């Protein structure tokens, strides 16, 4: 009716329309894997930090399961000790430790909470060691009980001797003090004078770096507290 058919207009004004250039190759392939790291060292670092994240979350779950009696004390102690060792082993690497900074900084960076796991890492001991129960006793019978007492006494003396020869490094003292509390718990689940000090010093040492040392003043205070704890322990045997 109006003559020639109307010419179809472009979808958008021609000056602003986009025409693909078949000559320019695409630089991005949707089938290509995106690499988060460029070197093996970077990959190992992020793998280690991911493992730390996993340890914190898993430990928090283990703590909740133990509180709800969903796992036995033996299962809890085994899992907790394994996770604590993994945590310390991973962070013994200087590169990982430097990137990690500290527990609270790491949690803020990755928006974590995990309060129970955090507390267990701060203490560095399973709850069964920090607050032993009758089920944690391995000794049975007079002879076995005598052996447990002997072990605990020997561990107290070994620790005090280490302080006398100026062994002040965390990586020297922490294992020895852990042996003290573990052996004591095999003898008695009762509280005694100085027992709380053992746990407090374990927490202090646990928060230090492996190569850090306590001061002379701390060493004197620690020796005094351990002597009092030893006498308190002996008083439970009477």
Short mmCIF file of N, CA and C in Angstrom, two decimals, residues 47 69 119 143 211 226 230 235:
data_model
loop_
_atom_site.label_atom_id
_atom_site.label_comp_id
_atom_site.label_asym_id
_atom_site.label_seq_id
_atom_site.Cartn_x
_atom_site.Cartn_y
_atom_site.Cartn_z
N UNK A 47 47.44 -25.04 50.44
CA UNK A 47 47.00 -26.37 50.88
C UNK A 47 47.15 -26.49 52.39
N UNK A 69 28.02 -36.59 74.45
CA UNK A 69 28.21 -38.04 74.66
C UNK A 69 27.97 -38.83 73.39
N UNK A 119 39.01 -22.80 71.73
CA UNK A 119 39.43 -22.97 73.13
C UNK A 119 40.32 -24.19 73.30
N UNK A 143 49.80 -53.43 91.77
CA UNK A 143 51.06 -53.35 91.02
C UNK A 143 50.98 -52.29 89.92
N UNK A 211 60.35 -22.19 69.00
CA UNK A 211 61.71 -21.77 69.32
C UNK A 211 61.77 -20.70 70.40
N UNK A 226 55.83 -26.08 90.13
CA UNK A 226 55.90 -27.52 89.92
C UNK A 226 56.32 -28.26 91.19
N UNK A 230 54.09 -31.03 92.92
CA UNK A 230 54.65 -32.35 93.25
C UNK A 230 54.30 -32.73 94.68
N UNK A 235 50.70 -35.74 98.42
CA UNK A 235 49.75 -35.73 99.53
C UNK A 235 48.51 -36.56 99.24
#
